[in-house]
CSV table of C-alpha atoms in Angstrom, one decimal:
chain,number,residue,atom,x,y,z
A,724,MET,CA,15.1,18.1,-37.6
A,725,ALA,CA,16.0,17.3,-34.1
A,726,THR,CA,13.4,16.4,-31.8
A,727,PRO,CA,13.3,17.8,-28.0
A,728,THR,CA,14.2,14.2,-27.2
A,729,ASP,CA,17.3,14.3,-29.2
A,730,ASN,CA,18.2,17.7,-28.0
A,731,ARG,CA,18.0,16.5,-24.5
A,732,ILE,CA,20.1,13.3,-24.9
A,733,ARG,CA,22.7,15.6,-26.8
A,734,ARG,CA,22.9,17.9,-23.9
A,735,ARG,CA,23.2,15.0,-21.4
A,736,ALA,CA,25.7,13.4,-23.5
A,737,GLN,CA,27.9,16.5,-23.7
A,738,ALA,CA,27.6,17.2,-19.9
A,739,PHE,CA,28.5,13.5,-19.2
A,740,LEU,CA,31.6,14.0,-21.4
A,741,ARG,CA,32.4,17.6,-19.7
A,742,ARG,CA,32.1,15.8,-16.3
A,743,THR,CA,34.3,12.8,-17.3
A,744,GLY,CA,36.9,15.1,-18.7
A,745,ARG,CA,37.1,17.2,-15.7
A,746,GLY,CA,37.2,14.1,-13.4
A,747,TYR,CA,40.1,12.4,-15.5
A,748,ALA,CA,42.2,15.5,-16.2
A,749,GLY,CA,41.9,17.2,-12.6
A,750,THR,CA,44.4,20.1,-12.7
A,751,HIS,CA,46.2,18.9,-16.1
A,752,ASP,CA,45.0,20.1,-19.5
A,753,ARG,CA,44.2,16.8,-21.4
A,754,PRO,CA,42.4,16.9,-24.8
A,755,LEU,CA,40.2,13.8,-24.3
A,756,ARG,CA,37.9,14.9,-27.1
A,757,GLY,CA,40.9,15.2,-29.4
A,758,TYR,CA,42.0,11.8,-28.3
A,759,LEU,CA,38.6,10.5,-29.1
A,760,ALA,CA,38.3,12.1,-32.6
A,761,ALA,CA,42.0,10.6,-33.2
A,762,MET,CA,40.7,7.1,-32.3
A,763,ALA,CA,37.6,7.3,-34.4
A,764,ALA,CA,40.0,8.8,-37.4
A,765,PHE,CA,42.4,5.7,-36.8
A,766,GLY,CA,39.2,3.4,-36.8
A,767,ALA,CA,37.9,4.9,-40.1
A,768,TYR,CA,41.7,4.7,-41.7
A,769,THR,CA,41.9,1.0,-40.7
A,770,ALA,CA,38.4,0.3,-41.9
A,771,GLY,CA,39.2,1.7,-45.2
A,772,TRP,CA,42.3,-0.3,-45.6
A,773,ALA,CA,40.4,-3.5,-44.4
A,774,ALA,CA,37.6,-2.6,-47.0
A,775,ALA,CA,40.3,-2.3,-49.8
A,776,VAL,CA,41.9,-5.4,-48.8
A,777,ARG,CA,38.6,-7.4,-48.6
A,778,LEU,CA,37.4,-5.8,-52.3
A,779,ARG,CA,40.8,-6.8,-53.8
A,780,GLY,CA,39.9,-10.4,-52.6
A,781,HIS,CA,43.5,-11.1,-51.4
A,782,PRO,CA,43.2,-13.9,-48.9
A,783,LEU,CA,44.8,-13.2,-45.5
A,784,PRO,CA,47.6,-15.2,-44.5
A,785,GLU,CA,47.2,-18.0,-41.9
A,786,ARG,CA,49.7,-16.1,-39.8
A,787,PRO,CA,52.2,-13.6,-40.3
A,788,GLU,CA,55.7,-14.9,-41.4
A,789,PRO,CA,58.4,-14.0,-38.6
A,790,ARG,CA,60.7,-12.3,-41.3
A,791,ASP,CA,57.6,-10.2,-42.1
A,792,VAL,CA,57.1,-9.2,-38.5
A,793,LEU,CA,60.7,-8.5,-38.1
A,794,LEU,CA,60.9,-6.4,-41.4
A,795,THR,CA,57.6,-4.5,-40.5
A,796,SER,CA,58.8,-3.9,-37.0
A,797,VAL,CA,62.3,-2.3,-38.2
A,798,ALA,CA,60.4,-0.3,-41.0
A,799,THR,CA,57.9,1.0,-38.7
A,800,PHE,CA,60.6,2.2,-36.2
A,801,ARG,CA,62.7,4.0,-38.8
A,802,LEU,CA,59.6,5.5,-40.7
A,803,SER,CA,58.0,6.6,-37.2
A,804,ARG,CA,61.1,8.3,-36.2
A,805,LEU,CA,61.5,9.8,-39.7
A,806,LEU,CA,58.0,11.3,-39.5
A,807,SER,CA,57.9,12.3,-35.9
A,808,LYS,CA,61.5,13.6,-35.3
A,809,ALA,CA,63.3,14.3,-38.2
A,810,SER,CA,64.5,17.7,-39.1
A,811,VAL,CA,63.8,17.2,-42.9
A,812,THR,CA,60.1,16.4,-42.1
A,813,SER,CA,59.3,19.4,-39.7
A,814,PRO,CA,57.5,21.4,-42.2
A,815,LEU,CA,54.9,18.5,-41.9
A,816,ARG,CA,54.7,18.8,-38.2
A,817,ALA,CA,54.8,22.6,-38.3
A,818,PRO,CA,51.4,23.6,-38.3
A,819,PHE,CA,50.6,21.7,-35.0
A,820,THR,CA,54.0,22.1,-33.2
A,821,THR,CA,56.5,24.7,-31.8
A,822,TYR,CA,60.3,24.1,-32.4
A,823,VAL,CA,62.1,23.6,-29.1
A,824,GLY,CA,65.4,22.6,-29.9
A,825,PRO,CA,67.6,19.8,-31.2
A,826,GLN,CA,67.2,16.4,-29.6
A,827,GLY,CA,69.8,13.9,-30.8
A,828,PRO,CA,71.4,13.4,-34.1
A,829,ALA,CA,69.2,14.8,-36.9
A,830,GLU,CA,66.4,15.0,-34.7
A,831,LEU,CA,64.2,17.8,-33.2
A,832,HIS,CA,62.3,18.4,-30.0
A,833,GLU,CA,58.8,19.9,-30.7
A,834,GLU,CA,56.0,20.6,-28.5
A,835,ALA,CA,52.3,20.4,-29.4
A,836,ARG,CA,50.7,23.8,-30.1
A,837,PRO,CA,47.8,24.6,-28.1
A,838,GLY,CA,44.4,25.2,-29.6
A,839,THR,CA,41.3,23.3,-30.9
A,840,GLY,CA,42.6,20.1,-32.4
A,841,LYS,CA,46.1,21.2,-32.8
A,842,ASP,CA,47.3,20.0,-29.3
A,843,THR,CA,46.0,16.4,-30.0
A,844,VAL,CA,47.5,16.4,-33.6
A,845,GLY,CA,50.9,17.8,-32.2
A,846,GLU,CA,51.0,15.2,-29.7
A,847,LEU,CA,50.2,12.7,-32.2
A,848,VAL,CA,52.8,13.9,-34.9
A,849,THR,CA,55.7,14.4,-32.4
A,850,CYS,CA,55.2,10.9,-30.6
A,851,PRO,CA,57.1,8.2,-32.7
A,852,PHE,CA,55.1,5.7,-30.5
A,853,CYS,CA,51.9,7.0,-31.6
A,854,VAL,CA,52.9,7.6,-35.3
A,855,SER,CA,54.2,4.0,-35.3
A,856,VAL,CA,50.4,2.6,-34.8
A,857,TRP,CA,49.6,4.3,-38.0
A,858,VAL,CA,52.7,3.4,-39.8
A,859,ALA,CA,52.5,-0.4,-38.9
A,860,SER,CA,48.7,-0.4,-40.0
A,861,THR,CA,49.8,1.2,-43.3
A,862,LEU,CA,52.7,-1.1,-44.1
A,863,THR,CA,50.6,-4.2,-43.2
A,864,ALA,CA,47.8,-3.1,-45.5
A,865,GLY,CA,50.5,-2.6,-48.0
A,866,GLN,CA,51.8,-6.1,-47.5
A,867,LEU,CA,48.5,-7.1,-48.2
A,868,LEU,CA,47.5,-5.1,-51.3
A,869,TRP,CA,51.0,-4.5,-52.9
A,870,PRO,CA,53.3,-6.9,-51.5
A,871,ARG,CA,56.3,-6.6,-53.5
A,872,ALA,CA,56.3,-2.8,-53.6
A,873,THR,CA,55.7,-2.7,-49.7
A,874,ARG,CA,58.4,-5.1,-48.9
A,875,THR,CA,60.7,-3.2,-51.3
A,876,ALA,CA,60.1,0.1,-49.5
A,877,MET,CA,60.3,-1.6,-46.0
A,878,GLY,CA,63.6,-3.1,-47.1
A,879,ALA,CA,64.9,0.3,-47.7
A,880,LEU,CA,63.5,1.8,-44.4
A,881,ALA,CA,65.1,-1.2,-42.4
A,882,ALA,CA,68.5,-0.7,-44.5
A,883,LEU,CA,68.3,3.0,-43.4
A,884,ALA,CA,67.7,2.0,-39.9
A,885,GLY,CA,70.9,-0.3,-39.8
A,886,ALA,CA,73.0,2.8,-41.3
A,887,ASP,CA,71.7,4.9,-38.6
A,888,ALA,CA,72.9,2.3,-36.1
A,889,LEU,CA,76.2,2.1,-37.7
A,890,GLN,CA,76.6,6.0,-37.8
A,891,LEU,CA,75.8,6.2,-34.2
A,892,ALA,CA,78.2,3.2,-33.5
A,893,TYR,CA,81.1,5.0,-35.4
A,894,GLY,CA,80.4,8.3,-33.8
A,895,ALA,CA,80.7,6.6,-30.4
A,896,LEU,CA,83.9,4.7,-31.5
A,897,VAL,CA,85.6,7.8,-32.7
A,898,GLY,CA,84.6,9.9,-29.7
A,899,ARG,CA,86.0,7.1,-27.4
A,900,THR,CA,89.5,6.7,-29.3
A,901,THR,CA,89.9,10.6,-29.7
A,902,ASP,CA,89.0,11.4,-26.1
A,903,GLY,CA,91.4,9.4,-24.6
């Protein structure tokens, strides 16, 4: 049961957070509480992975191998775009976003839905830069827990990123040769 002192501290903390949010946002609508919740969720997520890695007893490498960093970068790029922009994954984003229109080859422009928590999640799931933090952490943990399977999946994602680049280059080349 909360004591009067606990209630007073809670009220003061809430008032501080409201003042801070108003001072920060000005005339804009910035969901700081949602961002704070997302940061806490990410902290818990990575702590869970760290605990799993520790329990498995796998030693951490002295330093990351350059080829693993490159592979993780390309795989993170591709999987982040797939999750945050691809048409085929729009059902995963739909509860938190509103369709606006196409945004390039096989990608969509969506906006976060307003509402408690939905705006923060909507911003997260439509931002490939934001999603990439979660993806890179997941792939890194996967490399520590299941290195062969994770590297195989990352190789497939890297190949997909390469195929996408070739498709775009081919389309640009065909466009240049048929327009002139």
